[in-house]
Amino acid sequence: MITIGKVLNNQEVELTAPQFWTDEAINWEDYQRPKKMVQNQWHYIKQPILEGRIVGGNLNTMSGILGSKYFPKYTKDDLLFIEDAEKDDSIIEKNFSMLKNFGTFDQVKGVILGKHALFDDLHTGRKPIDILLEVLGNRDLPIIYDFDSCHAVPMMTTPIGAWARFDATKMQVTYRQS
């Protein structure tokens, strides 16, 4: 909440991604061991730095309000932030396709794709970025992916509606009011 409070008070906030992350599900009621942590890395397609207003959010939620008055309005200066958890290959493909068919990817200047915690590839070997690229087809859109603002641990706060500068090579994001 500190990040959101600072952004709301028009302060610039810079966050660096955690060195390690996990989405391992462990029953905390019967604690046996700490979660297994994985070396963290952000990736990008086309360009490592993206700047703009962050619009979007949870992919499953967005699919539920698509076309309604509650669905976000985008501009060519916006970055579409999408993340989800506990979904499988087919659900992610369906939801990415709905956004594509609605023209969402044509309205933004880039995509920030969060880690999809507990993603089930249904034995396809595909990751959410692979599915997104397949759905986009020949669409030439810059993407930063494996961003840590999702359902993984630890997670970084993403204030929707704020201006942000994402740097995939430094694994840093800067927020301020838009």
mmCIF file of C-alpha atoms in Angstrom:
data_model
loop_
_atom_site.group_PDB
_atom_site.id
_atom_site.type_symbol
_atom_site.label_atom_id
_atom_site.label_comp_id
_atom_site.label_asym_id
_atom_site.label_seq_id
_atom_site.Cartn_x
_atom_site.Cartn_y
_atom_site.Cartn_z
ATOM 1 C CA MET A 1 0.000 0.000 0.000
ATOM 2 C CA ILE A 2 2.975 2.324 0.454
ATOM 3 C CA THR A 3 3.521 2.406 -3.312
ATOM 4 C CA ILE A 4 -0.094 3.286 -4.081
ATOM 5 C CA GLY A 5 -0.176 5.943 -1.345
ATOM 6 C CA LYS A 6 2.969 7.589 -2.680
ATOM 7 C CA VAL A 7 1.684 7.541 -6.251
ATOM 8 C CA LEU A 8 -1.661 9.009 -5.146
ATOM 9 C CA ASN A 9 0.263 11.770 -3.366
ATOM 10 C CA ASN A 10 2.029 12.515 -6.659
ATOM 11 C CA GLN A 11 5.354 11.092 -5.561
ATOM 12 C CA GLU A 12 7.463 9.113 -7.996
ATOM 13 C CA VAL A 13 8.140 5.541 -6.878
ATOM 14 C CA GLU A 14 10.833 3.264 -8.289
ATOM 15 C CA LEU A 15 10.730 -0.465 -7.589
ATOM 16 C CA THR A 16 13.270 -3.143 -8.436
ATOM 17 C CA ALA A 17 12.056 -6.675 -8.982
ATOM 18 C CA PRO A 18 12.853 -9.284 -6.367
ATOM 19 C CA GLN A 19 15.844 -11.479 -7.146
ATOM 20 C CA PHE A 20 13.792 -14.641 -6.607
ATOM 21 C CA TRP A 21 10.097 -15.522 -6.930
ATOM 22 C CA THR A 22 7.718 -18.459 -6.546
ATOM 23 C CA ASP A 23 4.185 -19.522 -7.279
ATOM 24 C CA GLU A 24 4.488 -22.796 -5.423
ATOM 25 C CA ALA A 25 1.330 -23.647 -3.503
ATOM 26 C CA ILE A 26 2.000 -24.885 0.007
ATOM 27 C CA ASN A 27 -0.535 -25.566 2.725
ATOM 28 C CA TRP A 28 0.501 -23.043 5.381
ATOM 29 C CA GLU A 29 -1.722 -24.720 7.980
ATOM 30 C CA ASP A 30 0.617 -27.722 7.939
ATOM 31 C CA TYR A 31 3.917 -25.888 7.379
ATOM 32 C CA GLN A 32 6.619 -28.341 6.308
ATOM 33 C CA ARG A 33 9.207 -26.164 4.554
ATOM 34 C CA PRO A 34 9.714 -22.799 2.896
ATOM 35 C CA LYS A 35 8.546 -22.345 -0.671
ATOM 36 C CA LYS A 36 11.084 -23.144 -3.412
ATOM 37 C CA MET A 37 12.262 -19.891 -4.953
ATOM 38 C CA VAL A 38 13.286 -19.443 -8.611
ATOM 39 C CA GLN A 39 15.761 -16.947 -10.073
ATOM 40 C CA ASN A 40 13.784 -14.003 -11.399
ATOM 41 C CA GLN A 41 14.084 -12.545 -14.894
ATOM 42 C CA TRP A 42 11.931 -10.187 -16.943
ATOM 43 C CA HIS A 43 11.930 -10.551 -20.710
ATOM 44 C CA TYR A 44 10.928 -8.349 -23.605
ATOM 45 C CA ILE A 45 10.001 -8.375 -27.253
ATOM 46 C CA LYS A 46 10.909 -5.484 -29.527
ATOM 47 C CA GLN A 47 12.148 -3.030 -26.866
ATOM 48 C CA PRO A 48 13.246 -3.311 -23.216
ATOM 49 C CA ILE A 49 11.757 -0.009 -22.039
ATOM 50 C CA LEU A 50 8.073 0.879 -22.218
ATOM 51 C CA GLU A 51 6.428 4.023 -20.835
ATOM 52 C CA GLY A 52 2.795 5.001 -20.551
ATOM 53 C CA ARG A 53 -0.355 4.924 -18.503
ATOM 54 C CA ILE A 54 -1.101 1.458 -17.101
ATOM 55 C CA VAL A 55 -4.565 0.151 -17.944
ATOM 56 C CA GLY A 56 -5.895 -3.372 -17.592
ATOM 57 C CA GLY A 57 -5.523 -5.877 -14.807
ATOM 58 C CA ASN A 58 -6.573 -9.436 -14.182
ATOM 59 C CA LEU A 59 -7.267 -11.176 -17.490
ATOM 60 C CA ASN A 60 -10.146 -13.268 -16.179
ATOM 61 C CA THR A 61 -11.829 -10.182 -14.689
ATOM 62 C CA MET A 62 -11.311 -8.211 -17.902
ATOM 63 C CA SER A 63 -12.979 -10.958 -19.935
ATOM 64 C CA GLY A 64 -16.015 -10.692 -17.664
ATOM 65 C CA ILE A 65 -16.505 -6.957 -18.321
ATOM 66 C CA LEU A 66 -15.486 -6.893 -21.988
ATOM 67 C CA GLY A 67 -17.776 -4.594 -23.941
ATOM 68 C CA SER A 68 -19.465 -3.180 -20.849
ATOM 69 C CA LYS A 69 -19.296 0.385 -19.537
ATOM 70 C CA TYR A 70 -16.772 -0.893 -16.969
ATOM 71 C CA PHE A 71 -14.247 -2.080 -19.543
ATOM 72 C CA PRO A 72 -11.226 0.272 -19.666
ATOM 73 C CA LYS A 73 -10.886 2.858 -22.420
ATOM 74 C CA TYR A 74 -7.462 2.831 -24.071
ATOM 75 C CA THR A 75 -5.339 5.338 -25.955
ATOM 76 C CA LYS A 76 -2.198 4.958 -28.072
ATOM 77 C CA ASP A 77 -0.195 6.158 -25.025
ATOM 78 C CA ASP A 78 -1.406 3.302 -22.803
ATOM 79 C CA LEU A 79 0.254 0.079 -21.757
ATOM 80 C CA LEU A 80 -2.064 -2.897 -21.435
ATOM 81 C CA PHE A 81 -1.236 -4.696 -18.195
ATOM 82 C CA ILE A 82 -2.538 -8.269 -18.040
ATOM 83 C CA GLU A 83 -2.019 -11.011 -15.489
ATOM 84 C CA ASP A 84 -3.844 -14.047 -14.148
ATOM 85 C CA ALA A 85 -3.473 -17.125 -11.966
ATOM 86 C CA GLU A 86 -4.526 -20.738 -11.784
ATOM 87 C CA LYS A 87 -5.693 -20.891 -15.402
ATOM 88 C CA ASP A 88 -4.776 -23.317 -18.129
ATOM 89 C CA ASP A 89 -3.514 -22.974 -21.684
ATOM 90 C CA SER A 90 -6.994 -23.035 -23.248
ATOM 91 C CA ILE A 91 -8.494 -20.401 -20.904
ATOM 92 C CA ILE A 92 -5.569 -18.023 -21.442
ATOM 93 C CA GLU A 93 -5.804 -18.466 -25.211
ATOM 94 C CA LYS A 94 -9.554 -17.796 -25.137
ATOM 95 C CA ASN A 95 -9.119 -14.645 -23.030
ATOM 96 C CA PHE A 96 -6.245 -13.288 -25.151
ATOM 97 C CA SER A 97 -8.362 -13.963 -28.265
ATOM 98 C CA MET A 98 -11.315 -12.071 -26.793
ATOM 99 C CA LEU A 99 -9.081 -9.033 -26.189
ATOM 100 C CA LYS A 100 -7.761 -9.299 -29.739
ATOM 101 C CA ASN A 101 -11.225 -9.617 -31.280
ATOM 102 C CA PHE A 102 -12.392 -6.616 -29.266
ATOM 103 C CA GLY A 103 -9.521 -4.590 -30.773
ATOM 104 C CA THR A 104 -7.755 -3.986 -27.467
ATOM 105 C CA PHE A 105 -4.274 -4.787 -28.780
ATOM 106 C CA ASP A 106 -4.792 -2.286 -31.637
ATOM 107 C CA GLN A 107 -5.488 0.534 -29.188
ATOM 108 C CA VAL A 108 -2.368 0.379 -26.975
ATOM 109 C CA LYS A 109 1.305 1.007 -27.545
ATOM 110 C CA GLY A 110 2.561 -2.013 -25.622
ATOM 111 C CA VAL A 111 1.785 -4.884 -23.281
ATOM 112 C CA ILE A 112 3.039 -5.652 -19.788
ATOM 113 C CA LEU A 113 2.395 -9.351 -19.197
ATOM 114 C CA GLY A 114 2.612 -10.507 -15.611
ATOM 115 C CA LYS A 115 3.611 -13.918 -14.420
ATOM 116 C CA HIS A 116 0.662 -16.309 -14.544
ATOM 117 C CA ALA A 117 0.909 -18.116 -11.211
ATOM 118 C CA LEU A 118 0.218 -21.842 -11.207
ATOM 119 C CA PHE A 119 -0.261 -21.869 -14.981
ATOM 120 C CA ASP A 120 -1.223 -25.269 -16.439
ATOM 121 C CA ASP A 121 0.172 -25.693 -19.959
ATOM 122 C CA LEU A 122 -1.987 -28.812 -20.528
ATOM 123 C CA HIS A 123 1.160 -30.645 -21.646
ATOM 124 C CA THR A 124 1.666 -28.290 -24.606
ATOM 125 C CA GLY A 125 4.944 -26.801 -23.379
ATOM 126 C CA ARG A 126 3.560 -23.326 -24.114
ATOM 127 C CA LYS A 127 3.886 -20.400 -21.731
ATOM 128 C CA PRO A 128 1.496 -17.443 -21.591
ATOM 129 C CA ILE A 129 3.889 -15.355 -23.743
ATOM 130 C CA ASP A 130 3.865 -18.084 -26.420
ATOM 131 C CA ILE A 131 0.081 -18.054 -26.451
ATOM 132 C CA LEU A 132 -0.060 -14.256 -26.585
ATOM 133 C CA LEU A 133 2.352 -14.154 -29.543
ATOM 134 C CA GLU A 134 0.311 -16.802 -31.355
ATOM 135 C CA VAL A 135 -2.908 -14.837 -30.788
ATOM 136 C CA LEU A 136 -1.277 -11.565 -31.885
ATOM 137 C CA GLY A 137 -0.063 -13.143 -35.113
ATOM 138 C CA ASN A 138 1.769 -10.538 -37.189
ATOM 139 C CA ARG A 139 0.860 -7.676 -34.835
ATOM 140 C CA ASP A 140 4.113 -5.833 -34.078
ATOM 141 C CA LEU A 141 3.567 -4.858 -30.432
ATOM 142 C CA PRO A 142 6.296 -4.322 -27.818
ATOM 143 C CA ILE A 143 5.872 -6.618 -24.826
ATOM 144 C CA ILE A 144 7.565 -6.874 -21.452
ATOM 145 C CA TYR A 145 6.713 -10.179 -19.832
ATOM 146 C CA ASP A 146 7.194 -12.140 -16.625
ATOM 147 C CA PHE A 147 6.544 -8.953 -14.654
ATOM 148 C CA ASP A 148 6.154 -9.513 -10.892
ATOM 149 C CA SER A 149 2.774 -7.935 -10.250
ATOM 150 C CA CYS A 150 0.426 -10.820 -10.100
ATOM 151 C CA HIS A 151 -0.295 -13.762 -7.915
ATOM 152 C CA ALA A 152 3.346 -14.825 -7.541
ATOM 153 C CA VAL A 153 5.407 -14.219 -4.382
ATOM 154 C CA PRO A 154 6.729 -11.661 -3.784
ATOM 155 C CA MET A 155 4.665 -9.340 -5.928
ATOM 156 C CA MET A 156 5.100 -5.705 -6.815
ATOM 157 C CA THR A 157 2.168 -3.307 -6.572
ATOM 158 C CA THR A 158 0.828 -2.021 -9.890
ATOM 159 C CA PRO A 159 -1.285 1.118 -9.529
ATOM 160 C CA ILE A 160 -3.745 0.913 -12.444
ATOM 161 C CA GLY A 161 -4.197 4.319 -14.074
ATOM 162 C CA ALA A 162 -0.750 5.581 -13.058
ATOM 163 C CA TRP A 163 2.016 6.474 -15.501
ATOM 164 C CA ALA A 164 4.850 3.932 -15.514
ATOM 165 C CA ARG A 165 8.257 3.336 -17.011
ATOM 166 C CA PHE A 166 9.213 -0.347 -17.223
ATOM 167 C CA ASP A 167 12.839 -1.326 -17.839
ATOM 168 C CA ALA A 168 13.107 -5.059 -18.501
ATOM 169 C CA THR A 169 16.914 -5.138 -18.531
ATOM 170 C CA LYS A 170 17.197 -3.467 -15.110
ATOM 171 C CA MET A 171 14.012 -5.175 -13.873
ATOM 172 C CA GLN A 172 12.778 -1.825 -12.596
ATOM 173 C CA VAL A 173 9.512 0.058 -12.802
ATOM 174 C CA THR A 174 8.865 3.701 -11.958
ATOM 175 C CA TYR A 175 5.357 4.939 -11.174
ATOM 176 C CA ARG A 176 3.812 8.389 -10.821
ATOM 177 C CA GLN A 177 0.386 9.903 -11.270
ATOM 178 C CA SER A 178 -0.566 10.217 -14.913
#
